mmCIF file of C-alpha atoms in Angstrom:
data_model
loop_
_atom_site.group_PDB
_atom_site.id
_atom_site.type_symbol
_atom_site.label_atom_id
_atom_site.label_comp_id
_atom_site.label_asym_id
_atom_site.label_seq_id
_atom_site.Cartn_x
_atom_site.Cartn_y
_atom_site.Cartn_z
ATOM 1 C CA MET A 1 8.655 18.206 4.910
ATOM 2 C CA SER A 2 6.773 21.071 6.541
ATOM 3 C CA VAL A 3 3.486 20.497 8.325
ATOM 4 C CA GLU A 4 0.638 22.975 7.971
ATOM 5 C CA LEU A 5 -0.244 24.947 11.096
ATOM 6 C CA SER A 6 -3.948 25.004 11.918
ATOM 7 C CA ILE A 7 -5.657 27.147 14.526
ATOM 8 C CA VAL A 8 -8.927 25.766 15.853
ATOM 9 C CA PRO A 9 -11.200 26.173 18.882
ATOM 10 C CA ALA A 10 -10.011 24.134 21.851
ATOM 11 C CA VAL A 11 -12.084 21.348 23.355
ATOM 12 C CA VAL A 12 -12.068 20.059 26.936
ATOM 13 C CA ALA A 13 -9.990 17.051 25.842
ATOM 14 C CA ASP A 14 -7.158 19.491 24.949
ATOM 15 C CA ALA A 15 -6.679 20.512 28.608
ATOM 16 C CA GLY A 16 -3.627 18.327 29.278
ATOM 17 C CA GLU A 17 -1.809 19.358 26.124
ATOM 18 C CA ILE A 18 -2.641 23.030 26.708
ATOM 19 C CA LEU A 19 -1.290 22.840 30.249
ATOM 20 C CA THR A 20 1.899 21.106 29.038
ATOM 21 C CA VAL A 21 2.565 23.717 26.334
ATOM 22 C CA GLN A 22 1.664 26.543 28.705
ATOM 23 C CA ARG A 23 4.094 25.343 31.369
ATOM 24 C CA ALA A 24 6.876 24.761 28.852
ATOM 25 C CA GLY A 25 6.238 28.096 27.158
ATOM 26 C CA TYR A 26 6.218 30.131 30.371
ATOM 27 C CA LEU A 27 9.241 28.447 31.948
ATOM 28 C CA SER A 28 11.689 30.924 30.369
ATOM 29 C CA GLU A 29 9.582 33.813 31.754
ATOM 30 C CA ALA A 30 9.723 32.270 35.216
ATOM 31 C CA GLN A 31 13.499 31.933 34.937
ATOM 32 C CA HIS A 32 13.881 35.497 33.637
ATOM 33 C CA TYR A 33 11.882 36.954 36.527
ATOM 34 C CA ARG A 34 13.174 34.418 39.084
ATOM 35 C CA GLU A 35 9.526 33.707 39.870
ATOM 36 C CA PRO A 36 8.498 30.024 39.842
ATOM 37 C CA PHE A 37 4.908 30.848 40.813
ATOM 38 C CA LEU A 38 3.724 32.635 37.668
ATOM 39 C CA PRO A 39 -0.012 31.890 37.310
ATOM 40 C CA PRO A 40 0.435 29.999 33.984
ATOM 41 C CA LEU A 41 2.811 27.651 35.824
ATOM 42 C CA THR A 42 0.618 27.082 38.868
ATOM 43 C CA GLU A 43 -2.684 26.634 37.052
ATOM 44 C CA THR A 44 -4.000 23.093 37.499
ATOM 45 C CA LEU A 45 -5.420 20.663 34.970
ATOM 46 C CA ASP A 46 -8.853 21.065 36.582
ATOM 47 C CA GLU A 47 -8.610 24.856 36.234
ATOM 48 C CA VAL A 48 -7.701 24.594 32.543
ATOM 49 C CA GLY A 49 -10.569 22.160 32.058
ATOM 50 C CA ALA A 50 -12.964 24.586 33.745
ATOM 51 C CA VAL A 51 -11.844 27.403 31.432
ATOM 52 C CA LEU A 52 -12.400 25.141 28.422
ATOM 53 C CA ALA A 53 -15.882 24.211 29.662
ATOM 54 C CA GLY A 54 -16.790 27.850 30.324
ATOM 55 C CA PRO A 55 -17.652 30.866 28.212
ATOM 56 C CA ASP A 56 -14.074 31.945 27.382
ATOM 57 C CA ILE A 57 -12.766 31.635 23.851
ATOM 58 C CA VAL A 58 -9.775 29.288 23.737
ATOM 59 C CA LEU A 59 -7.868 28.534 20.560
ATOM 60 C CA VAL A 60 -5.085 26.049 19.924
ATOM 61 C CA ALA A 61 -2.436 25.857 17.231
ATOM 62 C CA ARG A 62 -1.678 22.410 15.880
ATOM 63 C CA SER A 63 1.172 21.277 13.701
ATOM 64 C CA GLY A 64 -0.150 18.002 12.387
ATOM 65 C CA HIS A 65 -1.541 16.235 15.453
ATOM 66 C CA ARG A 66 0.738 18.109 17.873
ATOM 67 C CA LEU A 67 -0.639 20.996 19.922
ATOM 68 C CA VAL A 68 2.061 23.703 19.710
ATOM 69 C CA GLY A 69 0.309 26.762 21.132
ATOM 70 C CA SER A 70 -2.783 28.205 22.745
ATOM 71 C CA VAL A 71 -4.433 31.498 23.677
ATOM 72 C CA ARG A 72 -7.566 32.602 25.546
ATOM 73 C CA ALA A 73 -9.917 35.550 25.592
ATOM 74 C CA HIS A 74 -12.345 36.435 28.354
ATOM 75 C CA LEU A 75 -15.022 38.949 27.397
ATOM 76 C CA VAL A 76 -16.041 41.529 29.997
ATOM 77 C CA GLY A 77 -18.425 44.125 28.628
ATOM 78 C CA ASP A 78 -16.913 45.325 25.363
ATOM 79 C CA THR A 79 -13.345 44.312 26.280
ATOM 80 C CA ALA A 80 -11.668 41.048 25.321
ATOM 81 C CA HIS A 81 -9.001 40.201 27.884
ATOM 82 C CA VAL A 82 -6.414 38.126 26.030
ATOM 83 C CA GLY A 83 -4.289 35.796 28.102
ATOM 84 C CA ARG A 84 -2.174 32.697 28.397
ATOM 85 C CA LEU A 85 -0.669 33.059 24.916
ATOM 86 C CA ALA A 86 1.753 30.145 24.965
ATOM 87 C CA VAL A 87 3.894 28.498 22.303
ATOM 88 C CA ALA A 88 5.974 25.337 22.676
ATOM 89 C CA PRO A 89 9.631 26.394 23.119
ATOM 90 C CA ASP A 90 10.829 24.606 19.973
ATOM 91 C CA GLN A 91 8.175 26.453 17.929
ATOM 92 C CA GLN A 92 8.848 29.960 19.269
ATOM 93 C CA GLY A 93 10.056 32.510 16.734
ATOM 94 C CA ARG A 94 8.170 30.829 13.868
ATOM 95 C CA GLY A 95 5.074 33.050 13.858
ATOM 96 C CA VAL A 96 2.846 30.728 15.891
ATOM 97 C CA GLY A 97 2.251 33.370 18.581
ATOM 98 C CA ALA A 98 1.425 36.014 15.990
ATOM 99 C CA ARG A 99 -1.029 33.670 14.266
ATOM 100 C CA LEU A 100 -2.702 32.859 17.582
ATOM 101 C CA LEU A 101 -2.960 36.542 18.489
ATOM 102 C CA THR A 102 -4.559 37.383 15.144
ATOM 103 C CA ALA A 103 -6.913 34.409 15.417
ATOM 104 C CA ILE A 104 -8.143 35.291 18.912
ATOM 105 C CA GLU A 105 -8.811 38.849 17.783
ATOM 106 C CA GLU A 106 -10.782 37.528 14.798
ATOM 107 C CA ALA A 107 -12.707 35.148 17.087
ATOM 108 C CA CYS A 108 -13.782 38.150 19.187
ATOM 109 C CA ALA A 109 -14.759 40.269 16.166
ATOM 110 C CA GLY A 110 -18.089 41.972 16.636
ATOM 111 C CA ARG A 111 -18.107 41.271 20.369
ATOM 112 C CA ALA A 112 -15.201 43.432 21.559
ATOM 113 C CA ALA A 113 -14.481 47.122 21.075
ATOM 114 C CA ARG A 114 -11.006 46.726 22.519
ATOM 115 C CA PHE A 115 -8.437 44.156 23.522
ATOM 116 C CA ALA A 116 -6.460 44.189 26.758
ATOM 117 C CA LEU A 117 -3.615 41.995 27.946
ATOM 118 C CA PHE A 118 -0.548 42.048 30.139
ATOM 119 C CA THR A 119 2.931 40.608 30.034
ATOM 120 C CA GLY A 120 6.156 40.900 31.955
ATOM 121 C CA ALA A 121 7.405 44.485 31.843
ATOM 122 C CA ASP A 122 10.914 43.269 30.949
ATOM 123 C CA SER A 123 9.834 40.717 28.311
ATOM 124 C CA ALA A 124 11.250 42.500 25.273
ATOM 125 C CA ARG A 125 10.338 39.867 22.636
ATOM 126 C CA THR A 126 6.779 39.557 23.876
ATOM 127 C CA LEU A 127 6.292 43.316 24.151
ATOM 128 C CA ALA A 128 7.658 43.738 20.614
ATOM 129 C CA LEU A 129 5.182 41.151 19.288
ATOM 130 C CA TYR A 130 2.216 42.877 20.889
ATOM 131 C CA GLN A 131 3.358 46.316 19.771
ATOM 132 C CA ARG A 132 3.811 45.064 16.177
ATOM 133 C CA TYR A 133 0.138 44.099 16.282
ATOM 134 C CA GLY A 134 -1.058 47.492 17.481
ATOM 135 C CA TYR A 135 -1.031 47.098 21.249
ATOM 136 C CA ARG A 136 0.192 50.052 23.301
ATOM 137 C CA ILE A 137 1.381 50.071 26.901
ATOM 138 C CA VAL A 138 -1.219 51.880 29.020
ATOM 139 C CA ALA A 139 0.019 51.071 32.532
ATOM 140 C CA HIS A 140 2.524 49.191 34.636
ATOM 141 C CA ARG A 141 1.643 47.205 37.751
ATOM 142 C CA PRO A 142 3.018 44.298 39.743
ATOM 143 C CA ASP A 143 1.328 40.916 39.775
ATOM 144 C CA PRO A 144 0.329 39.457 43.189
ATOM 145 C CA ASN A 145 3.880 38.085 43.612
ATOM 146 C CA GLY A 146 5.503 41.436 42.786
ATOM 147 C CA THR A 147 6.574 40.633 39.213
ATOM 148 C CA PRO A 148 6.453 43.873 37.162
ATOM 149 C CA LEU A 149 3.829 43.777 34.409
ATOM 150 C CA ALA A 150 3.089 45.967 31.416
ATOM 151 C CA VAL A 151 -0.627 46.381 30.640
ATOM 152 C CA LEU A 152 -1.372 46.807 26.935
ATOM 153 C CA GLU A 153 -4.524 47.674 25.007
ATOM 154 C CA LYS A 154 -5.668 48.227 21.465
ATOM 155 C CA PRO A 155 -8.971 49.130 19.878
ATOM 156 C CA ALA A 156 -10.718 46.431 17.890
ATOM 157 C CA VAL A 157 -10.295 46.936 14.174
ATOM 158 C CA SER A 158 -13.511 47.695 12.358
ATOM 159 C CA SER A 159 -14.577 45.059 9.860
ATOM 160 C CA ALA A 160 -14.912 47.846 7.275
ATOM 161 C CA ARG A 161 -11.397 47.755 5.890
ATOM 162 C CA SER A 162 -9.855 49.804 3.168
ATOM 163 C CA ASP A 163 -7.515 48.015 0.774
ATOM 164 C CA ALA A 164 -6.210 51.312 -0.595
#
């Protein structure tokens, strides 16, 4: 029996589940880069709660009652900075991340002219996902701990679509 995946706005009460999924989802990145202090792993429950109580857009993916993924967007001017896209390890590769990415872009529709995000420069699967959805690498930089990052951007898609 397959359970329907729903993507809904997060509420403050989701903070613990978001943090759990985020830590589990980013653990393989930390192992890959040999960096246990990636910001998604060191963020505290209070910090996640503060984000949820603030102006950022935070969405969660649920499979039944289980929270299986989350993503955030922080609007600065006409740019939506997408971050903390996380999917529970046992749900990775099933399209949850792609659905969350599409949903956060839709949630920012009309408020953002472009989207920006970053990921590990050597994270081939993650880079491929973002590039499939129109993101292009615009720069490389290290994070504060020296981990190499790829910075990606894409213009917001106009709501005037052509079905031709």
